[in-house]
């Protein structure tokens, strides 16, 4: 059974977009994935996003995606929301992945804006509606125009929010003004998808985070969130400022590369990357160590 959720926090509050561990020869590391999932939930995550772009979803097969969701559900499915990333730029393929995730037992779906194709807003509306109609699972939209090429405009978000299974949005648009209006008008549960803006987005109505840096600083993220909810603005700001070197360091280059680099430094399951992503250089690793240490991360 999925962990308890509310309409305001349908997937919990602190979620990490989990990397996909691979073995030294590049195969899927299911044991490692389970170990990492347990570690992240023990650290304070309410949920995990599996098979998102941070999980190198463009380079994993449908069968690997299914095996990964099943493994993580076995490890932490009774303690955390396990949300399956199913987004592609092919609606038919996306629907297949959504139904596969539902059959395997995922608690929800993350659907990224179709990338590269640059569909118009009506195309986005029909794409996301088809996903929501395909299963009985709650859906979190993922708005990241820097990668997808097009934003989900506020009017489209408002229309999509009328669907009973479209309940949340992961916002990586980087625009607090547009987020403010969309939160107010759509009523969707809003999750920060841009770690540097975690606290600012809380201030305009977000309910939580879908984080990359959660791999290494989940306790700090939870403390910041709880301080904000308790009205301790000063403490929340202090934690935000403490985390600035981590936010900066984890995105000096491609985020999956730095995340796997950090986890490997900590001795946690991560392993190599699949091309076109590559391992950090020695210089990049040295800088990452400096950044993480400046944010209080133990390596």
JSON list of C-alpha atoms in Angstrom, two decimals, residues 3 24 27 66 73 76 103 108 152 157 167 178 181 190 192 203 210 217 219 258 260 264-265 268 280 297:
[
{"chain": "A", "resi": 3, "resn": "UNK", "atom": "CA", "xyz": [2.17, 5.83, 2.02]},
{"chain": "A", "resi": 24, "resn": "UNK", "atom": "CA", "xyz": [31.02, -1.68, -13.58]},
{"chain": "A", "resi": 27, "resn": "UNK", "atom": "CA", "xyz": [24.40, -3.31, -16.60]},
{"chain": "A", "resi": 66, "resn": "UNK", "atom": "CA", "xyz": [10.01, -2.02, -15.26]},
{"chain": "A", "resi": 73, "resn": "UNK", "atom": "CA", "xyz": [8.85, -0.95, -4.67]},
{"chain": "A", "resi": 76, "resn": "UNK", "atom": "CA", "xyz": [10.72, 0.93, 0.11]},
{"chain": "A", "resi": 103, "resn": "UNK", "atom": "CA", "xyz": [0.74, -2.99, -13.61]},
{"chain": "A", "resi": 108, "resn": "UNK", "atom": "CA", "xyz": [2.12, 7.62, -9.35]},
{"chain": "A", "resi": 152, "resn": "UNK", "atom": "CA", "xyz": [3.48, 24.39, -20.22]},
{"chain": "A", "resi": 157, "resn": "UNK", "atom": "CA", "xyz": [-1.89, 24.07, -16.59]},
{"chain": "A", "resi": 167, "resn": "UNK", "atom": "CA", "xyz": [-2.77, 16.50, -9.31]},
{"chain": "A", "resi": 178, "resn": "UNK", "atom": "CA", "xyz": [4.62, 32.60, -13.57]},
{"chain": "A", "resi": 181, "resn": "UNK", "atom": "CA", "xyz": [0.00, 32.75, -10.95]},
{"chain": "A", "resi": 190, "resn": "UNK", "atom": "CA", "xyz": [3.43, 22.43, -6.68]},
{"chain": "A", "resi": 192, "resn": "UNK", "atom": "CA", "xyz": [10.13, 22.64, -6.89]},
{"chain": "A", "resi": 203, "resn": "UNK", "atom": "CA", "xyz": [7.28, 31.10, -0.31]},
{"chain": "A", "resi": 210, "resn": "UNK", "atom": "CA", "xyz": [11.59, 16.92, -6.33]},
{"chain": "A", "resi": 217, "resn": "UNK", "atom": "CA", "xyz": [21.47, 16.59, 1.68]},
{"chain": "A", "resi": 219, "resn": "UNK", "atom": "CA", "xyz": [18.11, 15.96, 6.07]},
{"chain": "A", "resi": 258, "resn": "UNK", "atom": "CA", "xyz": [27.90, 15.14, -10.53]},
{"chain": "A", "resi": 260, "resn": "UNK", "atom": "CA", "xyz": [26.93, 9.82, -9.48]},
{"chain": "A", "resi": 264, "resn": "UNK", "atom": "CA", "xyz": [30.68, 7.18, -5.65]},
{"chain": "A", "resi": 265, "resn": "UNK", "atom": "CA", "xyz": [32.75, 9.42, -3.35]},
{"chain": "A", "resi": 268, "resn": "UNK", "atom": "CA", "xyz": [27.00, 4.50, -2.19]},
{"chain": "A", "resi": 280, "resn": "UNK", "atom": "CA", "xyz": [33.62, 13.54, -14.13]},
{"chain": "A", "resi": 297, "resn": "UNK", "atom": "CA", "xyz": [28.43, 17.20, 3.12]}
]
